[in-house]
XYZ file of C-alpha atoms in Angstrom:
723
model
C 139.738 103.375 10.980
C 142.017 106.453 11.153
C 140.621 109.433 9.303
C 143.849 111.416 9.638
C 147.588 110.800 9.576
C 150.990 112.531 9.687
C 152.775 113.376 6.440
C 155.920 115.465 6.408
C 155.446 116.437 10.082
C 151.967 117.777 9.284
C 148.610 116.421 10.354
C 146.483 115.683 7.300
C 142.925 114.389 6.730
C 141.481 112.346 3.901
C 140.280 115.562 2.276
C 143.821 116.925 2.312
C 144.885 114.100 -0.033
C 142.924 115.801 -2.807
C 143.337 119.372 -1.598
C 147.148 119.238 -1.746
C 147.420 116.599 -4.494
C 149.284 114.119 -2.271
C 150.354 110.827 -3.806
C 147.860 108.214 -2.546
C 150.530 105.488 -2.623
C 152.686 107.361 -0.123
C 153.416 106.001 3.302
C 151.837 107.910 6.145
C 152.407 107.835 9.905
C 149.777 107.074 12.517
C 149.490 109.933 14.967
C 148.663 107.585 17.812
C 151.149 104.685 17.539
C 153.621 106.199 15.031
C 153.508 103.114 12.820
C 153.044 103.172 9.044
C 149.665 103.885 7.501
C 148.396 103.397 3.947
C 145.533 105.188 2.163
C 142.755 103.275 0.407
C 139.213 103.392 -0.927
C 136.734 100.746 0.209
C 133.591 99.858 -1.640
C 130.403 99.766 0.429
C 127.596 98.597 -1.804
C 127.386 99.244 -5.502
C 128.070 102.935 -5.635
C 129.290 103.992 -2.155
C 132.997 104.395 -1.478
C 134.704 105.209 1.793
C 138.198 106.608 1.956
C 140.425 106.168 4.969
C 143.891 105.366 6.295
C 144.691 101.878 7.537
C 147.483 99.887 9.188
C 148.908 97.331 6.781
C 149.279 93.710 7.792
C 146.831 93.933 10.697
C 143.736 91.955 11.435
C 140.390 93.558 10.854
C 139.440 95.989 13.589
C 142.747 96.020 15.426
C 143.626 99.511 14.279
C 140.464 101.125 15.543
C 142.019 101.729 18.967
C 144.520 104.093 17.366
C 141.816 106.646 16.672
C 141.785 109.809 18.785
C 139.172 112.504 18.237
C 140.593 114.973 15.758
C 139.495 117.999 17.724
C 141.719 116.893 20.610
C 144.884 117.192 18.603
C 144.195 119.416 15.612
C 147.040 121.917 15.287
C 148.848 120.251 18.239
C 151.196 117.872 16.505
C 154.165 119.230 18.460
C 152.500 118.159 21.705
C 151.223 114.778 20.573
C 153.632 112.919 22.862
C 152.346 114.780 25.916
C 148.705 114.248 24.979
C 149.166 110.557 24.240
C 150.865 109.891 27.561
C 148.221 111.837 29.464
C 145.396 110.035 27.685
C 146.643 106.710 29.004
C 146.430 107.638 32.645
C 143.460 106.580 34.718
C 140.992 109.418 34.336
C 140.753 110.339 38.024
C 144.539 110.587 38.250
C 145.030 113.013 35.363
C 145.760 116.727 35.314
C 146.037 117.745 38.940
C 145.653 121.462 39.563
C 146.053 123.725 42.555
C 143.224 126.171 43.322
C 144.518 129.662 44.047
C 141.861 132.256 44.815
C 140.066 132.684 41.495
C 142.621 130.807 39.374
C 143.926 127.311 38.883
C 147.556 126.277 38.544
C 148.669 123.076 36.840
C 150.810 120.942 39.145
C 151.260 117.501 37.608
C 149.977 115.491 34.668
C 149.451 112.415 36.817
C 149.106 111.855 40.555
C 148.832 108.866 42.894
C 146.750 109.907 45.903
C 147.811 106.824 47.876
C 151.509 107.595 47.806
C 151.210 111.376 47.344
C 153.543 111.148 44.378
C 153.174 112.765 40.950
C 154.539 112.548 37.410
C 155.009 115.415 34.937
C 155.385 115.104 31.155
C 157.419 118.092 29.997
C 157.573 119.108 26.358
C 157.739 122.888 26.373
C 159.975 125.343 28.179
C 159.757 125.535 31.937
C 161.403 127.834 34.432
C 163.511 126.881 37.426
C 161.071 128.730 39.655
C 158.146 126.729 38.261
C 159.853 123.418 39.027
C 160.754 124.546 42.550
C 157.210 125.685 43.266
C 155.724 122.383 42.125
C 158.206 120.334 44.137
C 157.015 122.150 47.242
C 153.495 120.835 46.673
C 154.275 117.179 45.912
C 156.952 114.567 45.276
C 157.281 114.767 41.490
C 159.152 112.665 38.937
C 159.801 114.300 35.578
C 159.790 112.988 32.014
C 161.308 115.373 29.461
C 160.664 114.908 25.755
C 163.985 114.768 23.841
C 162.794 112.848 20.776
C 164.144 115.566 18.450
C 167.582 115.665 20.070
C 170.868 113.978 19.185
C 170.874 110.741 21.179
C 173.497 107.980 20.989
C 174.287 104.829 22.900
C 178.018 104.654 23.690
C 179.423 101.133 23.496
C 182.571 101.884 25.482
C 181.033 102.235 28.915
C 177.520 101.177 27.852
C 175.755 104.450 28.605
C 173.890 107.014 26.541
C 174.398 110.668 25.706
C 171.679 113.166 24.897
C 172.411 116.611 23.525
C 170.886 119.228 25.799
C 168.080 121.206 24.079
C 168.639 124.875 23.400
C 165.816 125.835 25.787
C 166.344 126.280 29.508
C 166.149 122.607 30.452
C 169.861 122.491 31.321
C 169.162 124.642 34.380
C 165.697 123.257 35.031
C 166.678 119.609 35.509
C 169.334 120.582 38.053
C 166.672 121.631 40.575
C 164.415 118.592 40.144
C 164.380 116.811 43.509
C 163.387 113.383 42.242
C 163.880 111.206 39.181
C 164.394 112.771 35.765
C 163.724 110.601 32.699
C 164.214 111.408 29.013
C 161.786 110.203 26.368
C 163.796 109.429 23.221
C 161.193 108.058 20.763
C 163.268 104.864 20.752
C 162.632 101.597 22.539
C 165.045 102.682 25.264
C 164.407 105.477 27.738
C 167.093 107.437 29.569
C 167.450 107.980 33.290
C 169.289 111.186 34.102
C 170.943 110.132 37.351
C 173.334 113.118 37.246
C 171.955 116.411 35.855
C 175.445 117.814 35.154
C 176.220 118.874 31.608
C 179.280 117.468 29.844
C 181.208 118.864 26.900
C 182.209 115.939 24.720
C 183.416 115.197 21.212
C 181.545 112.538 19.263
C 181.539 111.762 15.548
C 183.978 114.667 14.992
C 181.645 117.250 16.523
C 181.596 118.854 19.944
C 178.335 118.707 21.847
C 176.919 119.746 25.211
C 175.234 116.616 26.548
C 173.735 114.773 29.458
C 175.186 111.371 30.302
C 172.422 108.908 31.127
C 171.696 105.348 32.119
C 169.719 103.356 29.559
C 166.512 101.877 31.017
C 163.263 100.273 29.822
C 159.708 101.536 30.074
C 158.929 98.820 32.610
C 161.706 100.165 34.844
C 160.156 103.633 34.671
C 156.790 102.195 35.663
C 158.345 100.570 38.722
C 160.346 103.657 39.691
C 157.385 106.074 39.553
C 153.712 106.314 40.353
C 152.905 105.371 36.738
C 152.696 101.749 37.830
C 149.475 102.465 39.742
C 147.899 105.239 37.680
C 148.591 104.078 34.115
C 145.960 102.094 32.232
C 146.817 98.593 31.047
C 146.837 99.859 27.481
C 149.282 102.584 28.475
C 151.594 100.133 30.252
C 151.790 97.968 27.145
C 152.028 100.761 24.589
C 155.700 101.764 24.741
C 156.889 98.191 25.116
C 155.818 97.579 21.516
C 158.506 99.845 20.094
C 161.219 98.186 18.033
C 163.505 101.060 16.995
C 166.848 101.014 18.868
C 169.017 104.003 19.786
C 171.869 104.477 17.316
C 175.301 103.516 18.591
C 178.759 105.081 18.596
C 181.793 103.245 19.879
C 183.350 106.062 21.885
C 183.127 109.697 22.941
C 185.934 112.014 24.054
C 185.989 114.330 27.056
C 186.295 118.043 26.346
C 185.692 119.587 29.779
C 186.904 118.778 33.276
C 183.736 116.864 34.236
C 183.660 114.752 31.071
C 187.398 114.032 31.254
C 187.090 112.941 34.887
C 184.230 110.588 34.044
C 185.653 109.163 30.813
C 189.196 108.613 32.070
C 187.987 105.827 34.331
C 185.743 104.420 31.593
C 188.597 104.239 29.065
C 191.068 102.689 31.519
C 188.612 99.954 32.457
C 187.850 99.317 28.795
C 191.445 98.758 27.715
C 192.116 96.380 30.615
C 189.003 94.325 29.832
C 189.414 94.398 26.056
C 189.936 91.167 24.150
C 192.431 91.994 21.409
C 191.524 90.579 18.002
C 193.574 89.728 14.929
C 194.884 92.758 13.029
C 193.154 95.102 15.469
C 194.733 98.546 15.825
C 194.070 100.402 19.068
C 195.729 103.635 20.165
C 195.864 105.313 23.565
C 196.415 109.066 23.500
C 197.810 109.578 26.969
C 198.748 112.872 28.589
C 202.076 113.410 30.314
C 202.290 111.446 33.553
C 199.157 109.408 32.819
C 200.694 106.090 33.850
C 200.963 104.633 30.360
C 203.953 102.468 31.318
C 202.031 101.089 34.285
C 199.086 100.381 31.978
C 201.274 98.435 29.546
C 202.785 96.401 32.369
C 199.309 95.671 33.732
C 198.197 94.512 30.283
C 201.207 92.213 30.087
C 200.097 90.657 33.379
C 196.468 90.383 32.249
C 197.519 88.698 28.992
C 200.173 86.571 30.670
C 199.579 83.636 28.325
C 200.412 85.761 25.284
C 203.866 86.639 23.943
C 204.116 90.420 23.718
C 206.577 92.557 21.776
C 207.300 95.972 23.315
C 208.736 98.561 20.918
C 210.070 102.058 21.541
C 212.401 104.387 19.693
C 214.332 105.514 22.758
C 217.020 103.161 24.106
C 216.813 104.575 27.648
C 213.086 103.808 27.729
C 213.777 100.200 26.769
C 216.250 99.902 29.634
C 213.705 101.349 32.057
C 211.009 98.903 30.938
C 213.354 95.915 31.158
C 214.205 96.898 34.725
C 210.514 97.014 35.658
C 209.841 93.685 33.954
C 212.572 92.151 36.108
C 211.259 93.760 39.301
C 207.650 92.720 38.664
C 208.617 89.273 37.316
C 206.881 89.709 33.982
C 208.256 87.090 31.614
C 205.955 87.260 28.594
C 207.100 90.633 27.172
C 210.240 91.216 25.071
C 211.569 94.775 24.713
C 213.378 96.226 21.699
C 214.167 99.511 20.106
C 212.838 99.519 16.587
C 216.337 99.412 15.074
C 217.488 96.539 17.286
C 214.395 94.568 16.239
C 215.143 95.222 12.563
C 218.710 94.000 13.073
C 217.477 90.800 14.715
C 215.013 90.130 11.891
C 217.736 90.777 9.312
C 220.062 88.289 10.998
C 217.340 85.631 11.279
C 216.130 85.999 7.696
C 219.425 86.675 5.892
C 221.743 84.577 8.001
C 224.184 87.516 8.098
C 225.404 89.372 11.176
C 225.884 92.951 9.924
C 228.800 95.140 10.928
C 226.983 98.440 11.440
C 228.526 101.627 10.038
C 227.575 104.973 11.498
C 227.112 106.811 8.219
C 228.292 110.411 8.613
C 230.358 112.820 6.511
C 233.378 111.660 8.533
C 232.846 107.988 7.636
C 231.393 108.018 4.112
C 234.900 108.108 2.593
C 235.487 104.548 3.844
C 232.580 103.391 1.684
C 233.070 105.547 -1.401
C 236.809 106.126 -1.804
C 236.267 108.918 -4.343
C 234.815 111.049 -1.511
C 237.791 110.677 0.848
C 239.477 113.948 -0.089
C 236.364 115.856 -1.068
C 234.786 118.709 0.864
C 232.841 118.189 4.067
C 229.708 119.684 2.496
C 229.829 117.203 -0.405
C 230.233 114.298 2.017
C 227.371 115.698 4.059
C 225.172 115.915 0.950
C 225.617 112.262 -0.018
C 225.270 110.891 3.505
C 222.075 112.906 4.038
C 220.555 111.858 0.713
C 221.322 108.212 1.378
C 219.605 108.400 4.773
C 216.672 110.251 3.202
C 216.191 107.437 0.667
C 216.278 104.808 3.423
C 213.495 106.589 5.295
C 211.315 107.037 2.197
C 208.168 104.913 1.962
C 207.493 105.739 -1.703
C 210.690 104.374 -3.247
C 212.234 100.909 -3.111
C 214.855 101.598 -5.806
C 217.578 104.222 -5.545
C 217.346 105.016 -9.261
C 213.680 106.010 -8.961
C 214.440 108.091 -5.883
C 217.212 110.001 -7.672
C 215.197 110.668 -10.814
C 212.050 111.814 -9.019
C 213.484 113.752 -6.082
C 216.914 114.900 -7.328
C 216.116 115.289 -11.020
C 218.809 112.947 -12.360
C 220.675 109.768 -11.627
C 223.322 109.973 -8.915
C 225.980 107.280 -9.553
C 227.490 107.623 -6.078
C 224.141 107.072 -4.343
C 223.319 104.184 -6.664
C 226.737 102.657 -5.950
C 226.158 102.975 -2.202
C 222.810 101.205 -2.447
C 224.374 98.494 -4.633
C 226.902 97.857 -1.866
C 224.008 97.469 0.599
C 222.256 94.957 -1.668
C 225.453 92.935 -1.967
C 226.049 92.983 1.802
C 229.226 95.111 1.577
C 228.182 97.698 4.125
C 225.298 98.220 6.571
C 223.722 101.061 8.468
C 220.719 100.913 10.767
C 218.791 102.921 8.172
C 219.722 100.579 5.317
C 218.835 97.472 7.350
C 215.470 98.987 8.135
C 214.973 99.718 4.425
C 215.874 96.149 3.379
C 213.494 94.672 5.937
C 210.709 96.939 4.661
C 211.339 96.426 0.926
C 211.656 92.628 1.194
C 208.897 92.299 3.838
C 211.181 90.292 6.086
C 209.149 91.126 9.182
C 205.889 89.781 7.783
C 206.133 86.136 8.750
C 208.659 86.596 11.520
C 206.644 88.850 13.851
C 203.403 86.920 13.360
C 205.129 83.668 14.260
C 206.991 85.003 17.283
C 204.422 87.206 19.023
C 200.716 87.487 19.838
C 200.568 91.264 20.474
C 202.671 94.372 19.874
C 202.872 97.387 22.201
C 204.307 100.518 20.544
C 205.321 103.057 23.183
C 205.986 106.763 22.510
C 204.284 106.238 19.165
C 204.541 109.945 18.301
C 208.327 109.475 17.836
C 208.033 106.887 15.044
C 208.667 107.810 11.408
C 206.552 106.824 8.349
C 208.692 103.805 7.445
C 208.409 102.324 10.938
C 204.660 102.829 10.964
C 204.237 101.343 7.481
C 206.038 98.139 8.443
C 204.011 97.701 11.611
C 200.759 98.180 9.726
C 201.533 96.285 6.516
C 203.705 93.393 7.659
C 201.874 92.150 10.740
C 198.393 90.781 11.417
C 198.711 90.465 15.181
C 196.879 93.088 17.274
C 198.757 96.345 17.878
C 198.456 98.850 20.710
C 199.923 102.312 20.067
C 200.573 104.500 23.108
C 201.808 108.068 23.144
C 201.072 111.766 23.440
C 200.809 113.850 20.277
C 201.597 116.964 22.327
C 205.045 115.477 23.039
C 205.990 115.058 19.382
C 209.293 116.972 19.384
C 211.331 114.979 16.879
C 209.827 116.180 13.609
C 213.295 117.477 12.675
C 214.525 113.875 12.395
C 211.491 112.619 10.462
C 209.007 111.651 13.183
C 205.308 111.975 12.372
C 202.154 112.196 14.449
C 201.194 108.530 14.477
C 197.678 109.217 15.745
C 196.882 111.251 12.646
C 198.313 108.607 10.306
C 196.628 105.458 11.587
C 194.136 103.673 9.300
C 190.486 104.671 9.513
C 189.537 101.394 11.144
C 191.832 102.132 14.095
C 190.223 102.726 17.457
C 191.532 105.585 19.617
C 190.839 106.090 23.310
C 192.167 108.854 25.562
C 193.677 109.017 29.060
C 193.175 112.443 30.643
C 194.459 112.146 34.207
C 198.053 112.910 35.054
C 199.454 111.418 38.237
C 202.465 113.718 38.135
C 201.026 117.233 38.161
C 198.502 118.782 40.524
C 196.612 122.057 40.328
C 197.169 124.927 39.860
C 199.968 123.970 37.440
C 197.818 121.378 35.650
C 195.099 123.946 35.112
C 197.675 126.437 33.880
C 199.043 123.945 31.322
C 195.542 123.146 30.054
C 194.731 126.790 29.487
C 197.931 127.388 27.515
C 197.100 125.075 24.614
C 194.257 124.425 22.240
C 192.937 120.884 22.489
C 194.968 120.083 25.599
C 192.912 117.587 27.578
C 194.729 117.101 30.879
C 193.421 117.009 34.454
C 195.132 116.144 37.760
C 194.818 112.682 39.217
C 196.680 113.692 42.410
C 195.603 115.661 45.463
C 198.795 117.597 46.083
C 199.440 121.058 44.609
C 201.954 121.828 41.892
C 202.653 125.542 42.239
C 203.900 128.016 39.678
C 206.435 130.792 40.188
C 208.141 133.343 38.030
C 211.677 134.760 38.120
C 212.879 133.177 41.341
C 215.772 131.000 42.486
C 214.671 127.528 43.616
C 215.280 126.708 47.274
C 216.302 123.116 47.038
C 217.700 120.736 44.444
C 216.127 121.229 41.049
C 216.251 120.347 37.352
C 216.970 123.153 34.887
C 215.574 122.681 31.351
C 216.856 124.415 28.206
C 215.745 124.593 24.609
C 219.273 124.899 23.247
C 222.781 123.872 24.130
C 223.793 127.481 23.608
C 221.729 128.657 26.610
C 222.650 125.598 28.638
C 226.390 126.201 28.202
C 226.259 129.946 28.821
C 224.104 129.452 31.934
C 226.319 126.635 33.222
C 229.254 129.037 33.059
C 227.589 131.243 35.706
C 225.953 128.601 37.913
C 227.596 126.781 40.824
C 227.126 123.148 41.895
C 225.824 121.767 38.607
C 225.658 118.476 36.781
C 225.014 118.402 33.029
C 223.379 115.447 31.341
C 225.716 113.748 28.838
C 228.246 116.556 29.196
C 231.444 114.597 28.495
C 230.123 113.152 25.262
C 228.515 116.408 24.215
C 231.556 118.619 24.799
C 233.678 116.337 22.618
C 231.048 116.502 19.899
C 230.920 120.306 20.237
C 234.685 120.601 19.788
C 234.617 118.470 16.631
C 231.619 120.324 15.264
C 233.290 123.673 15.991
C 236.372 122.585 14.027
C 234.272 121.400 11.073
C 232.153 124.564 11.041
C 235.220 126.764 10.819
C 236.418 124.790 7.806
C 233.105 123.933 6.120
C 230.166 126.212 7.015
C 226.818 124.448 6.983
C 224.017 125.166 4.561
C 220.592 126.128 5.879
C 219.395 122.601 5.092
C 222.231 121.125 7.127
C 221.527 123.444 10.055
C 217.967 122.166 10.070
C 219.304 118.756 11.059
C 220.003 120.087 14.561
C 217.354 120.352 17.251
C 218.669 123.760 18.356
C 220.866 126.690 17.339
C 224.170 125.105 18.372
C 225.863 125.569 14.952
C 225.053 129.277 14.863
C 226.381 129.702 18.380
C 229.671 127.871 17.685
C 230.354 129.865 14.521
C 230.615 133.008 16.676
C 233.257 131.513 18.983
C 236.987 131.371 18.431
C 238.988 128.328 19.535
C 240.186 130.211 22.631
C 236.674 131.382 23.536
C 235.353 127.828 23.344
C 238.261 126.602 25.490
C 237.600 129.311 28.102
C 233.895 128.422 28.146
C 234.700 124.791 28.813
C 237.163 125.710 31.588
C 234.632 127.945 33.347
C 231.955 125.243 33.196
C 234.358 122.598 34.488
C 234.937 124.576 37.684
C 231.187 124.446 38.452
C 230.680 120.725 37.813
C 230.052 118.286 40.709
C 228.787 114.716 41.015
C 225.179 114.109 40.050
C 224.206 113.183 43.633
C 225.739 116.381 45.068
C 224.501 118.822 42.420
C 222.062 121.523 43.446
C 221.129 121.961 39.794
C 220.888 119.234 37.155
C 220.865 120.614 33.609
C 219.129 119.002 30.634
C 217.854 119.988 27.244
C 214.105 119.518 26.937
C 214.686 116.785 24.349
C 216.903 114.778 26.686
C 214.522 115.104 29.653
C 211.395 113.816 27.902
C 209.925 110.968 29.915
C 211.543 112.098 33.189
C 210.212 114.106 36.161
C 211.342 115.957 39.301
C 209.846 117.779 42.281
C 211.228 121.157 41.208
C 211.558 122.115 37.544
C 213.036 125.406 36.360
C 212.483 126.408 32.727
C 214.926 128.637 30.896
C 213.681 131.623 28.946
C 214.700 130.071 25.625
C 211.750 127.654 25.951
C 209.025 129.567 24.140
C 205.289 128.967 23.910
C 205.568 129.403 20.129
C 207.133 125.925 19.999
C 204.094 124.373 21.628
C 205.209 120.769 21.901
C 208.601 121.601 23.391
C 206.940 124.019 25.811
C 204.411 121.320 26.743
C 207.121 118.737 27.442
C 208.992 121.209 29.646
C 205.960 122.279 31.677
C 204.770 118.713 32.313
C 207.904 117.488 34.131
C 207.247 118.968 37.587
C 205.526 117.284 40.537
C 205.643 120.121 43.045
C 206.995 123.427 41.716
C 207.251 124.880 38.230
C 209.509 127.922 37.957
C 209.755 130.105 34.854
C 212.679 132.348 33.936
C 210.332 134.175 31.579
C 207.392 136.433 32.254
C 204.922 133.923 30.892
C 202.814 133.879 34.019
C 201.373 136.376 36.454
C 203.654 135.372 39.324
C 206.387 137.335 41.025
C 209.352 136.506 43.256
C 207.554 137.931 46.283
C 205.108 135.052 46.128
C 207.862 132.508 46.588
C 208.832 131.597 50.114
C 210.962 128.849 51.541
C 208.053 127.581 53.616
C 206.268 126.632 50.407
C 208.917 123.995 49.785
C 208.692 121.905 52.910
C 208.731 118.279 51.778
C 206.506 117.328 54.708
C 203.562 119.536 53.903
C 203.222 119.234 50.122
C 199.902 117.454 50.310
C 198.526 119.316 53.332
C 199.484 122.852 52.434
C 196.583 125.234 51.904
C 198.733 127.827 50.195
C 197.375 129.044 46.868
C 199.223 131.640 44.904
C 197.153 134.806 44.915
C 197.973 135.521 41.303
C 196.569 132.181 40.240
C 193.153 132.768 41.764
C 191.718 134.123 38.535
C 192.492 130.845 36.777
C 190.307 128.846 39.186
C 187.164 130.167 37.550
C 188.580 130.197 34.049
C 187.258 127.381 31.880
C 188.881 127.502 28.495
C 187.167 124.259 27.543
C 183.682 125.632 27.620
C 181.900 126.072 24.302
């Protein structure tokens, strides 16, 4: 019967129970088998008592084998694992040493003379040199004790992670020639097939870990010499363990190696996943990660299900519909969010709404009292009406007015009354009615089996609330939080506003951008997890004129227009529509200057720019630009604002100097559009015009070129993601 036990990580004897006044009813741990022990007194005769520890619920005598002489382990509780393993080896195969002159050097804890193969149980620190010297003597497999480390089984991918100890094992395992196993204290053991370290994020904490294959003790026996040198008792011992490794569903990559590994894991997972009722899954995908391709593949995989595809951008819907037609995918219907709300409204209300574009110019048709009032007053009421429609906290206009404006506003209340009585409609008001009356609840669940929400970072709170509250079918959100550039119109970061039970995976590879540009982008931002999935190079240049057709990106219409005035052979995205809008806005600004709040409704500084121009100056600007315009196919330079170019790409991208790093998301969108060359007008890089040569731009040698910009060499060894 055991005469000692472990209590509070200390080895105690029976005498220590009285010496330290330990509660006799406490549970103790057996040093040998790590199972529970109890303390008791046994009567032997009339007056003789014996005191000892015992294993509860065991037959008489079965616990005797757990006894190890106390002098073997006294004051060695930290090494008990090593001693226990060694004690279960056949005696002649234990503790092999090398004789060196007048000294002996330990080589292995166990050795099979028939196969000339050894096994080492490592608990303490060990040097790289020590491991190398031992490997020269014999073929050695290693078992490292990590029972005190953070260990988790990862369900997505079905592998395990183990936090690397603070000692020098990270370097030591890299030079081990043969198998490396990790003892975890759990039923499962870990096989370290790849000794690389990975920086990952798990359970909201970043850790430096090994990624391992989960194996059993029997597998270790068969993979090492332990099969032939371990006693029968030793072979059976670790198979009796019942405690399982704790599980986490997912980990996130936070270095190049972990992102490379996990990208494939996450992509396989989402394609194999069986979507369940009311399940909410999100994919955080970097720019150019192939999210559209993934959604189309999922539509093919789930071809027996009816899928609703939602996006905010109309041009994206058109692109998806074209691909559905090309790839003959018939089970997915595509809508903008507003067009879906209109369809639901028609189906549920039996009314086909005549949509009014509510603006200061049109509000007088709805509220006649406002017809001859100032532009600013019209602007105020149209803005407040739209604000109410987008609110998720108010279903009644009266409550909105009292709580946000401080008093009732009869005009706003009259406008909402007209909506409720079907006298006028806007897209915002239709959306509000659908949300307030929960019109989508039964409709979507009856029509579809799944919902895909693309560019989820562009959705506003009301859209998100309806999708979460009024549907029970599984939902897949896809987007990139770094591309959230519509906060000025009410968009929120969907990934930060999903319910706690949502499951988020990440795609790290971009199939648009190669190094060194991809590496440059990653080093510019905190928490930017992007790596290239292509072999070709995407080069970076500073202050040079592109040699070839290119896309020119601007933050503001002010810089676009002034640059277009001086640039030949150009095409401007949406120019005809935009110039008409600019003329009207210029006229209104001269008559009714905007408030700061009203200026905030623009994505750029266009109002401030127009206020400085006279009518003649604006006319001259337009004339000068017109002389430089050509057809889109013939243009050497295609001009876009960053907002209008989101989702698009080109071989050569030039970025105007009004795109600043301070506006991180806009800067990110701009820098992630290029496949081959990224050219800055600003001194934001270490590149110069002398590094740019026409030979770098040969279409035929993009993938084969060995050219690396000399100024980028320092970034090759720079790892911002290291901890």
